[in-house]
PDB file of N, CA and C in Angstrom:
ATOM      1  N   UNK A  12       8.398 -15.671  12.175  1.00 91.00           N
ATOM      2  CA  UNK A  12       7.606 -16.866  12.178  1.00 91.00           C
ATOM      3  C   UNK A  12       6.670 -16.906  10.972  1.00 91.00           C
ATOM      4  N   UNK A  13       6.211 -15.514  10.556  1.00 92.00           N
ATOM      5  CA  UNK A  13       5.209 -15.509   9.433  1.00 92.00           C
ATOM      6  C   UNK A  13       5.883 -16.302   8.408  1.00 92.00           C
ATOM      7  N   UNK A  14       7.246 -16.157   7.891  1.00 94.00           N
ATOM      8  CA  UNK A  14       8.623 -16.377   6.609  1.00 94.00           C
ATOM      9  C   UNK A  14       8.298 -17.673   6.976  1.00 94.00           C
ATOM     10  N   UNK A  15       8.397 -18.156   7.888  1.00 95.00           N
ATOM     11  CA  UNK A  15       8.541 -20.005   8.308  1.00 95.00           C
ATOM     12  C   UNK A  15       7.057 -20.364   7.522  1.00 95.00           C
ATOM     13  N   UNK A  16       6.284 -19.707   8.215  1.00 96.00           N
ATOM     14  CA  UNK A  16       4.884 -20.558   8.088  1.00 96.00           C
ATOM     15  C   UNK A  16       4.230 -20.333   6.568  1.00 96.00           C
ATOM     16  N   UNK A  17       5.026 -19.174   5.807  1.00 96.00           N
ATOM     17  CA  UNK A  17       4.707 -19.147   4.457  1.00 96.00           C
ATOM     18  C   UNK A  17       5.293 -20.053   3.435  1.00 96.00           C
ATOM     19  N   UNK A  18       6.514 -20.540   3.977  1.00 96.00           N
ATOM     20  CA  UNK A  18       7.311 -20.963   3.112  1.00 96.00           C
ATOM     21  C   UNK A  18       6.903 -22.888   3.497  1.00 96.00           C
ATOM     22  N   UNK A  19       6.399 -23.052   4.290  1.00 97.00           N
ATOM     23  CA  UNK A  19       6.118 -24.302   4.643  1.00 97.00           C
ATOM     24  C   UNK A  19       4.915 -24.270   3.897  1.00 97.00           C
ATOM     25  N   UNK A  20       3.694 -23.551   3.874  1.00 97.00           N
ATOM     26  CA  UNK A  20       2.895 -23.746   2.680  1.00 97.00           C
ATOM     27  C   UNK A  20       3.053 -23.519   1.496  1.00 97.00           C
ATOM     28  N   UNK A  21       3.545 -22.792   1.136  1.00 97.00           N
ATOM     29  CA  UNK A  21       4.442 -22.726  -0.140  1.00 97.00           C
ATOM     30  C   UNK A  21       4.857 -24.312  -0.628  1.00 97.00           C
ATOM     31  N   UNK A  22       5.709 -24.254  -0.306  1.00 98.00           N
ATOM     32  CA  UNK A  22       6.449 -26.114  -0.372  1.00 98.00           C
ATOM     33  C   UNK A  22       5.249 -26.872  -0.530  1.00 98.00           C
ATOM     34  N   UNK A  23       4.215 -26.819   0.727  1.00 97.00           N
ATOM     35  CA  UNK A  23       3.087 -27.551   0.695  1.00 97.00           C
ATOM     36  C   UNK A  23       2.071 -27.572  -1.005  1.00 97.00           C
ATOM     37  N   UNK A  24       1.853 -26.286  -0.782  1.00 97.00           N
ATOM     38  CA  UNK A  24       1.277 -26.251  -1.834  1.00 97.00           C
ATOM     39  C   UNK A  24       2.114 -26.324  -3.310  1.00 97.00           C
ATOM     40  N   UNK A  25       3.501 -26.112  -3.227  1.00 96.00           N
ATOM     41  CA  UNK A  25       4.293 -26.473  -4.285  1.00 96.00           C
ATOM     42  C   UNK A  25       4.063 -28.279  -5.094  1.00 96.00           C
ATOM     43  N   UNK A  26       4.189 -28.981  -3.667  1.00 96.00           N
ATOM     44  CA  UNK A  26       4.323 -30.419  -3.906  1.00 96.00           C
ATOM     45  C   UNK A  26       2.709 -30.929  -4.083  1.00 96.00           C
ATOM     46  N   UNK A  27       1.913 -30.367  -4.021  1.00 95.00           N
ATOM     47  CA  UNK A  27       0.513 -30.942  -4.455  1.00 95.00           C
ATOM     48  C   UNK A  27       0.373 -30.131  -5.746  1.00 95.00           C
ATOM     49  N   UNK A  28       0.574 -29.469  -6.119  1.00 94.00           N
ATOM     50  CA  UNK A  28       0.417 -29.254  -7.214  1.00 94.00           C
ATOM     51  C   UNK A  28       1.498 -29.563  -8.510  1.00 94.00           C
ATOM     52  N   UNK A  29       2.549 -30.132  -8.001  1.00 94.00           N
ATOM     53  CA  UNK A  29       3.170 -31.026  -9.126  1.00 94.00           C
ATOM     54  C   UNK A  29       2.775 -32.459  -8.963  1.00 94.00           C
ATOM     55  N   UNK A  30       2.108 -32.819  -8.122  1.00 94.00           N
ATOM     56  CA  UNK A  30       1.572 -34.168  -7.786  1.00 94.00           C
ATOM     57  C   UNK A  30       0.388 -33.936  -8.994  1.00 94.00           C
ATOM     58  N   UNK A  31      -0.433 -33.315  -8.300  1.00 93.00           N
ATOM     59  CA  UNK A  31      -1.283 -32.751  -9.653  1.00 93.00           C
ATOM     60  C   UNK A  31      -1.400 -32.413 -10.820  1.00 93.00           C
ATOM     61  N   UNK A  32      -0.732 -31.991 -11.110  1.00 92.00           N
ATOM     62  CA  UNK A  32       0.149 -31.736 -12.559  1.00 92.00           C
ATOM     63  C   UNK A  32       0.677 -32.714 -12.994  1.00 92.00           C
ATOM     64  N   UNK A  33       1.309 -33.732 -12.390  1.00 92.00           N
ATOM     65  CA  UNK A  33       1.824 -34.868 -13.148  1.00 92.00           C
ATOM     66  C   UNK A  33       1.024 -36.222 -13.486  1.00 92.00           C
ATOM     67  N   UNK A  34      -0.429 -36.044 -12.625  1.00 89.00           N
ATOM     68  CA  UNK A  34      -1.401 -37.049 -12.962  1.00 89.00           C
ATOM     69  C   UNK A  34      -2.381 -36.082 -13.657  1.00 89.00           C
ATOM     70  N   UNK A  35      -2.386 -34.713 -14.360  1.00 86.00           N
ATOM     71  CA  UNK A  35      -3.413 -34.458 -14.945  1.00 86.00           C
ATOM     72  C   UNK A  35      -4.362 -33.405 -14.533  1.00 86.00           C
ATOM     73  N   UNK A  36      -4.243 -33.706 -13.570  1.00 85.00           N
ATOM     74  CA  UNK A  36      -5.581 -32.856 -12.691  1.00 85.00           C
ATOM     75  C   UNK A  36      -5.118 -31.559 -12.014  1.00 85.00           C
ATOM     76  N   UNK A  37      -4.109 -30.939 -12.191  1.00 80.00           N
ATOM     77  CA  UNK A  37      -3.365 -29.801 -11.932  1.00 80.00           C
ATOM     78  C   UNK A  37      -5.120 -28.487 -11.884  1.00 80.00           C
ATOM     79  N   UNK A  38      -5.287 -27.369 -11.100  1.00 88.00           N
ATOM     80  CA  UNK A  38      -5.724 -26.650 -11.563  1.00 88.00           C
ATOM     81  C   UNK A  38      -5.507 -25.683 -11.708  1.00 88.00           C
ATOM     82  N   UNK A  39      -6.487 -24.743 -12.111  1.00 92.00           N
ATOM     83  CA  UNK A  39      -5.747 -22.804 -12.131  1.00 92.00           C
ATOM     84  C   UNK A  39      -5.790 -22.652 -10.653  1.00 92.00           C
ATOM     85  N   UNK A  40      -6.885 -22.979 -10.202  1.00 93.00           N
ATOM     86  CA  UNK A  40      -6.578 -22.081  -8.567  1.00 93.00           C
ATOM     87  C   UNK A  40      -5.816 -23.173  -7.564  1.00 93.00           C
ATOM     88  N   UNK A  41      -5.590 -23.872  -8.158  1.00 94.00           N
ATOM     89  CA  UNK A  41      -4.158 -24.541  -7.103  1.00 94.00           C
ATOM     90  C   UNK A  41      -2.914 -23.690  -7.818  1.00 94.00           C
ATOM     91  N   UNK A  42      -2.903 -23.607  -8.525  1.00 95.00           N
ATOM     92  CA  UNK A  42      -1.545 -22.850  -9.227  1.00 95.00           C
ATOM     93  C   UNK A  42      -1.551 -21.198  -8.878  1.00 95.00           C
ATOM     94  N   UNK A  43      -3.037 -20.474  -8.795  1.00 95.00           N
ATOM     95  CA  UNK A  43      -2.664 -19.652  -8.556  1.00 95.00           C
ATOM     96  C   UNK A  43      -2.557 -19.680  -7.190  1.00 95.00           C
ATOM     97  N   UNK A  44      -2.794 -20.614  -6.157  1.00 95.00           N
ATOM     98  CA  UNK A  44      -2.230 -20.389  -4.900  1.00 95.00           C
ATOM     99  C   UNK A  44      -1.367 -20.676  -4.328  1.00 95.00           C
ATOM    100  N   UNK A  45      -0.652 -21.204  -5.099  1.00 96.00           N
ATOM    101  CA  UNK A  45       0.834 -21.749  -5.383  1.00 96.00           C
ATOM    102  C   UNK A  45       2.062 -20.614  -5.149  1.00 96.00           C
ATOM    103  N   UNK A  46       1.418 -19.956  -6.224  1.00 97.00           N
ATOM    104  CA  UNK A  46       2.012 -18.337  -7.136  1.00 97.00           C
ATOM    105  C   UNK A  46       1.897 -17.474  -5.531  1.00 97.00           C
ATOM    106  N   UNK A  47       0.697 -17.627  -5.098  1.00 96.00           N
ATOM    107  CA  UNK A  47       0.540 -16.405  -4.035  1.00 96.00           C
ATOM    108  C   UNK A  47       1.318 -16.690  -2.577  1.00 96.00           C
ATOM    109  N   UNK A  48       1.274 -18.043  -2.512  1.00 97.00           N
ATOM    110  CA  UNK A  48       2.075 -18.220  -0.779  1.00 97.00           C
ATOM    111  C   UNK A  48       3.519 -17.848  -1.584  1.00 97.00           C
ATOM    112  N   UNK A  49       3.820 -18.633  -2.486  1.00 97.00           N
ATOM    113  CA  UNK A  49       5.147 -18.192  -3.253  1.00 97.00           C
ATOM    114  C   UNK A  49       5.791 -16.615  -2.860  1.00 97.00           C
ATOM    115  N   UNK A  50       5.074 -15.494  -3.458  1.00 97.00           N
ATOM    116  CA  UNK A  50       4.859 -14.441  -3.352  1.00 97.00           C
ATOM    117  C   UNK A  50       4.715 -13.670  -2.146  1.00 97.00           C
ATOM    118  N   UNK A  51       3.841 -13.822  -1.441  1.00 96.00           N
ATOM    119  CA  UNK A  51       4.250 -13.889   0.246  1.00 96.00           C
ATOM    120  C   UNK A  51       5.577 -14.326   1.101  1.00 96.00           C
ATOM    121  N   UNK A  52       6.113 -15.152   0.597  1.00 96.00           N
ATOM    122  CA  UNK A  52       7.300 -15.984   1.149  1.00 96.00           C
ATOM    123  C   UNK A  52       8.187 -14.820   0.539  1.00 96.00           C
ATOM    124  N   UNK A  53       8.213 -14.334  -1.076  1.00 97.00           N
ATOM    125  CA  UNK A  53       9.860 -13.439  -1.124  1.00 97.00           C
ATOM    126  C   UNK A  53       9.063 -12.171  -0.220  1.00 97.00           C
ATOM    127  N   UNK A  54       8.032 -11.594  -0.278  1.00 95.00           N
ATOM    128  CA  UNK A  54       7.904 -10.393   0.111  1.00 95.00           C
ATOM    129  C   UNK A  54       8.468 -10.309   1.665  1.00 95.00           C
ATOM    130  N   UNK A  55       8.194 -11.412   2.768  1.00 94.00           N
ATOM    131  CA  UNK A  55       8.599 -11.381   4.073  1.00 94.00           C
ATOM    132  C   UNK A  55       9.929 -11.943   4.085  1.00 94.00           C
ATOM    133  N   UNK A  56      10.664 -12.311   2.607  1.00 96.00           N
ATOM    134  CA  UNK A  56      12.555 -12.776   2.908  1.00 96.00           C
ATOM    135  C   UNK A  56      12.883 -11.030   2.745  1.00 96.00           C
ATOM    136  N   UNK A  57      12.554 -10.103   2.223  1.00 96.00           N
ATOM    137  CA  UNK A  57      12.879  -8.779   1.562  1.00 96.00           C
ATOM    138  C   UNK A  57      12.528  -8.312   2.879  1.00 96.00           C
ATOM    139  N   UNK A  58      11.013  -8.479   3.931  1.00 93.00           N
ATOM    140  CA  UNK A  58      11.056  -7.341   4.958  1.00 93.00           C
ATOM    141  C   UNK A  58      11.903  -7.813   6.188  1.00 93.00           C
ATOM    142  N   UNK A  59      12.602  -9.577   6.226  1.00 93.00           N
ATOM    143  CA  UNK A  59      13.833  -9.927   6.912  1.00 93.00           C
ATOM    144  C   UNK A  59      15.126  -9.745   6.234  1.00 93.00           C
ATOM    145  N   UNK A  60      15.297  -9.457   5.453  1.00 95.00           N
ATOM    146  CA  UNK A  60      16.506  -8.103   4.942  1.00 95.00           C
ATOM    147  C   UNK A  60      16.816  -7.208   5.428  1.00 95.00           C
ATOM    148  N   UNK A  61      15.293  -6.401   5.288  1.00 95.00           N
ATOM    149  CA  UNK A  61      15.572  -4.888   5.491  1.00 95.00           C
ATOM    150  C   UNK A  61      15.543  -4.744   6.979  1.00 95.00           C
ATOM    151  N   UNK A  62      14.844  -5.983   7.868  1.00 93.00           N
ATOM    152  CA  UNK A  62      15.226  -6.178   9.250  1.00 93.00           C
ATOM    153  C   UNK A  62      16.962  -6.088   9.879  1.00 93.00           C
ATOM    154  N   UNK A  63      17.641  -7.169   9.296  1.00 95.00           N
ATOM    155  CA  UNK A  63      18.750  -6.996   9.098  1.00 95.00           C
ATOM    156  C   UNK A  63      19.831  -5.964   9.070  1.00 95.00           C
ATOM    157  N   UNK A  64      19.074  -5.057   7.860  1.00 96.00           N
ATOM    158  CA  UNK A  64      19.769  -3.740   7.678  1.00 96.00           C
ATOM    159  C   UNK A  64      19.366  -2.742   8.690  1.00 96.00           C
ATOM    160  N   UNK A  65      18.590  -2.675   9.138  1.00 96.00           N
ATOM    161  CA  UNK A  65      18.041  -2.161  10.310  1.00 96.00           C
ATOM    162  C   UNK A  65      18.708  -2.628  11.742  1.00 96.00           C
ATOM    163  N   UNK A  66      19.424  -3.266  11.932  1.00 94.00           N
ATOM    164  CA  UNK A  66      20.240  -4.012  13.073  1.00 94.00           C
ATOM    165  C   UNK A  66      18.732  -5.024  14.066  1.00 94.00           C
ATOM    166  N   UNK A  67      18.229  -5.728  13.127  1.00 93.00           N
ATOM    167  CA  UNK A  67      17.583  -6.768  14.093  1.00 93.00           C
ATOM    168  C   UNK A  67      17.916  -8.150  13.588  1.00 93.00           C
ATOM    169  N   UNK A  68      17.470  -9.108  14.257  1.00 92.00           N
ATOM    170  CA  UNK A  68      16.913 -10.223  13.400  1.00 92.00           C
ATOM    171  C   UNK A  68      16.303 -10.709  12.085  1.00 92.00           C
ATOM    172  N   UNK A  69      16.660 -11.771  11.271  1.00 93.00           N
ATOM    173  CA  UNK A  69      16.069 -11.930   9.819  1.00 93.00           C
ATOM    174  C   UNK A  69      14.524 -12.793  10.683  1.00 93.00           C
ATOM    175  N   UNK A  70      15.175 -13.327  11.485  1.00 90.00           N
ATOM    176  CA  UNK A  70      13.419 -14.439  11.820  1.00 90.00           C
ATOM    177  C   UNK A  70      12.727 -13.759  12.872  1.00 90.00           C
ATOM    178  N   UNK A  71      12.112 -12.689  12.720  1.00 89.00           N
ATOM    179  CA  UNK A  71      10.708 -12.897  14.139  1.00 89.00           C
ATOM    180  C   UNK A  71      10.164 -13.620  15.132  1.00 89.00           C
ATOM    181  N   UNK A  72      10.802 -14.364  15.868  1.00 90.00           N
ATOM    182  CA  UNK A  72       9.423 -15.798  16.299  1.00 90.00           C
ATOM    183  C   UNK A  72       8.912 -15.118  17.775  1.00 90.00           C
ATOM    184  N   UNK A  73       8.356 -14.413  17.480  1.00 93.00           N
ATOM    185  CA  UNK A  73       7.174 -13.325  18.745  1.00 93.00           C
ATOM    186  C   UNK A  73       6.101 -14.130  18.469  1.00 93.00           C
ATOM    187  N   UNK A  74       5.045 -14.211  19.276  1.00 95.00           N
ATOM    188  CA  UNK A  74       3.991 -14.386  19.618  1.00 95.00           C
ATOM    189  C   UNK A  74       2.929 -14.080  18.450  1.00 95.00           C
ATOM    190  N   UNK A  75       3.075 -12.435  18.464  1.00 95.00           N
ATOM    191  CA  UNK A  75       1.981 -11.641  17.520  1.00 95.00           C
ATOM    192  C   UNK A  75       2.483 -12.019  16.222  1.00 95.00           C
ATOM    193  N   UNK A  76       4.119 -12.257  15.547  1.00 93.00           N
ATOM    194  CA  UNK A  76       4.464 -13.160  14.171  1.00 93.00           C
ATOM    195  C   UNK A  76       3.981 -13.979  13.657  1.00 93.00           C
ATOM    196  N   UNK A  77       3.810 -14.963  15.100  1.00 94.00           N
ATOM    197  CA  UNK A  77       3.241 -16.506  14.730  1.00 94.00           C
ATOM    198  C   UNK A  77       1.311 -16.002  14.415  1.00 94.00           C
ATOM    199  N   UNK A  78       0.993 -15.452  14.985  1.00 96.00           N
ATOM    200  CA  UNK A  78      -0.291 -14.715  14.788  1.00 96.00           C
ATOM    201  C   UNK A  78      -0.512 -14.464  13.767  1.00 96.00           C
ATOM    202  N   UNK A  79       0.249 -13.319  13.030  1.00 95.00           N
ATOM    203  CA  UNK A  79       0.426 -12.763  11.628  1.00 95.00           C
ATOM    204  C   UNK A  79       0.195 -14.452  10.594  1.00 95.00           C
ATOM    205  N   UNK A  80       1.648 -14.907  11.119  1.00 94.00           N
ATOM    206  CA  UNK A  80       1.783 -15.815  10.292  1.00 94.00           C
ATOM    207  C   UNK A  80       0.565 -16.691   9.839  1.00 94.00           C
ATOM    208  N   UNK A  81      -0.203 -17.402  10.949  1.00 96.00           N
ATOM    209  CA  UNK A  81      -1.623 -17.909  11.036  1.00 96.00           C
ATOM    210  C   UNK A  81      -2.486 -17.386  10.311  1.00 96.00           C
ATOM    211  N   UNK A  82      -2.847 -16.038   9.951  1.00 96.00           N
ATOM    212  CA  UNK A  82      -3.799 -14.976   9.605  1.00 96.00           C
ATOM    213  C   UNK A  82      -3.537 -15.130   7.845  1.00 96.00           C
ATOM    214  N   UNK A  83      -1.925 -15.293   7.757  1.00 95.00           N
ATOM    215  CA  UNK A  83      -1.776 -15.282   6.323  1.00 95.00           C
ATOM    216  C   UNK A  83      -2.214 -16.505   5.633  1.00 95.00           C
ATOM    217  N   UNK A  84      -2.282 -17.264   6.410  1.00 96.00           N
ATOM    218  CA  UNK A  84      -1.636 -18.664   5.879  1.00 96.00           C
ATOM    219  C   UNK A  84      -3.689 -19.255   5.676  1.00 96.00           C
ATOM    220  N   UNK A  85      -4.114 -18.682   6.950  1.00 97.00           N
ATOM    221  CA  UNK A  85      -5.541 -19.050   6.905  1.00 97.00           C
ATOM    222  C   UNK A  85      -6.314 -18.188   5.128  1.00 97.00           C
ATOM    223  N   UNK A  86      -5.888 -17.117   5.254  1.00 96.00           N
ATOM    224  CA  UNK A  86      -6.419 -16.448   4.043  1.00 96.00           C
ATOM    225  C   UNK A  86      -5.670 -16.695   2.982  1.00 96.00           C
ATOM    226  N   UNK A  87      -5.408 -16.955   2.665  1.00 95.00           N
ATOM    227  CA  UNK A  87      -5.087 -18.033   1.477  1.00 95.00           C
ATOM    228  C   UNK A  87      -5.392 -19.270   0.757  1.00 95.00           C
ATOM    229  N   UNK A  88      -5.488 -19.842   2.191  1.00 96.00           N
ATOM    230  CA  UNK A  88      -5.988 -21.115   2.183  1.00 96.00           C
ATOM    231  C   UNK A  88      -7.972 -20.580   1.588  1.00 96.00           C
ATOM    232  N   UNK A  89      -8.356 -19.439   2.436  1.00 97.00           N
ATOM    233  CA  UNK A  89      -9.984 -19.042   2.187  1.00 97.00           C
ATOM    234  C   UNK A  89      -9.562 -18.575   0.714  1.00 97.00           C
ATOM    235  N   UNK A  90      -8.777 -17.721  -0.034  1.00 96.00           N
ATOM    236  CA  UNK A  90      -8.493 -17.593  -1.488  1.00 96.00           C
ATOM    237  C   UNK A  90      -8.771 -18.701  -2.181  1.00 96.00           C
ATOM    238  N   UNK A  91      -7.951 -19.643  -1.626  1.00 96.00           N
ATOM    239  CA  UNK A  91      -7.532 -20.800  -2.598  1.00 96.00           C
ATOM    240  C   UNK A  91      -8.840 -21.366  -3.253  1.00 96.00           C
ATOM    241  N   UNK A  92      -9.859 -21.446  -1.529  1.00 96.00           N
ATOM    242  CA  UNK A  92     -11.134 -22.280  -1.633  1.00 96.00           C
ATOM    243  C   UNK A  92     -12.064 -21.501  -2.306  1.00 96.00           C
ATOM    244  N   UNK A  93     -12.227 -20.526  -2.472  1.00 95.00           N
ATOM    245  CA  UNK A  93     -12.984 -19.321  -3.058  1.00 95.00           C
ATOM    246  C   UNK A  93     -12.268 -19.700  -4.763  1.00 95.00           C
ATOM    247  N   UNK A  94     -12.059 -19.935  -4.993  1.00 94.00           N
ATOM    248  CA  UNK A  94     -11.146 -19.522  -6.611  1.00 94.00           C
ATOM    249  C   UNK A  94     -11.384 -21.502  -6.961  1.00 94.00           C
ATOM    250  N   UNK A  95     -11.483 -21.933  -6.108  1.00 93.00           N
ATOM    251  CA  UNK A  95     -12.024 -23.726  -6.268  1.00 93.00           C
ATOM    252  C   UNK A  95     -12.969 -23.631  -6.525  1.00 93.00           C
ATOM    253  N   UNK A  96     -13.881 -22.837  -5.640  1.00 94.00           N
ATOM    254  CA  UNK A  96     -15.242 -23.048  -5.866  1.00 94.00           C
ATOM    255  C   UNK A  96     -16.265 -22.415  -7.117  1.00 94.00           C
ATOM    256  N   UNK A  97     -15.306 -20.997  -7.381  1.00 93.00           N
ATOM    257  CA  UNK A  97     -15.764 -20.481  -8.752  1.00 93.00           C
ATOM    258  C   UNK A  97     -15.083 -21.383  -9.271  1.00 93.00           C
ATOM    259  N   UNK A  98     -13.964 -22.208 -10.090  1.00 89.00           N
ATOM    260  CA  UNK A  98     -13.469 -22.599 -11.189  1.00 89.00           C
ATOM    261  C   UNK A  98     -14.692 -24.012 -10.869  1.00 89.00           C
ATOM    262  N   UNK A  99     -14.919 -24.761 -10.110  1.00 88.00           N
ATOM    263  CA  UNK A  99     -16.169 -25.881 -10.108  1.00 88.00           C
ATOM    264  C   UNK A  99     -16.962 -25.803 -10.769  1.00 88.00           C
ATOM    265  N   UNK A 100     -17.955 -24.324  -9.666  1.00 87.00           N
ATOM    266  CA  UNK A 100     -19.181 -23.664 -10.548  1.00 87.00           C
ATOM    267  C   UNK A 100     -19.010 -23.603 -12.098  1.00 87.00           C
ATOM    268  N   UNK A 101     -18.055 -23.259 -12.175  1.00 82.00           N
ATOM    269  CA  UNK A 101     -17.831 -22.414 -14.005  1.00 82.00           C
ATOM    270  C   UNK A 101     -17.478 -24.036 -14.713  1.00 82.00           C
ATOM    271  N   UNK A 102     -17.238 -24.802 -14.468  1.00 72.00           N
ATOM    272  CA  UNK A 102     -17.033 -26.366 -14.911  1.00 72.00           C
ATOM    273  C   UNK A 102     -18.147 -27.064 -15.606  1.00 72.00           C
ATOM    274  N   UNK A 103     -19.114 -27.359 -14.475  1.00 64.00           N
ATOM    275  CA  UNK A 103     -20.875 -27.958 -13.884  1.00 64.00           C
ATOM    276  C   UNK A 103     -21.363 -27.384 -15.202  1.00 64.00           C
TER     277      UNK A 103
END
């Protein structure tokens, strides 16, 4: 469930930031949080691989996954806003 919920912000944050980018206003910390759900998303396709190879399931959808998943998705989102709020400050 974590792979689902990364890759749906991913996308998310993929498509606002070419929205952004194509009117101008693109920034570094939308891009670098772009880069990071990105990054999250192959790291949990690689540990549903090695699930795989292991004789389980590629998708998780447990309870404590969707949990995980939430936890990631929230701290990122607190990255994103943290790295907004210095690039503002440093603007002003």
């Amino acid at each position: 469930m974590c792979l689902i919920m990364t890759i749906a912000t991913a996308l998310a944050f993929t498509a606002l930031w070419a929205n952004r980018r194509k009117s101008g206003r693109a920034s570094k910390s939308l891009f670098t949080a772009t880069l990071m759900f990105w990054a999250a998303a192959l790291m949990w396709s690689v540990d549903g691989i090695a699930s795989v190879l292991g004789g389980e399931a590629f998708f998780d959808l447990s309870a404590s996954d969707a949990v995980l998943g939430v936890l990631i998705v929230a701290s990122g989102a607190l990255v994103f806003a943290l790295l907004s709020l210095r690039e503002r400050k440093s603007t002003v």
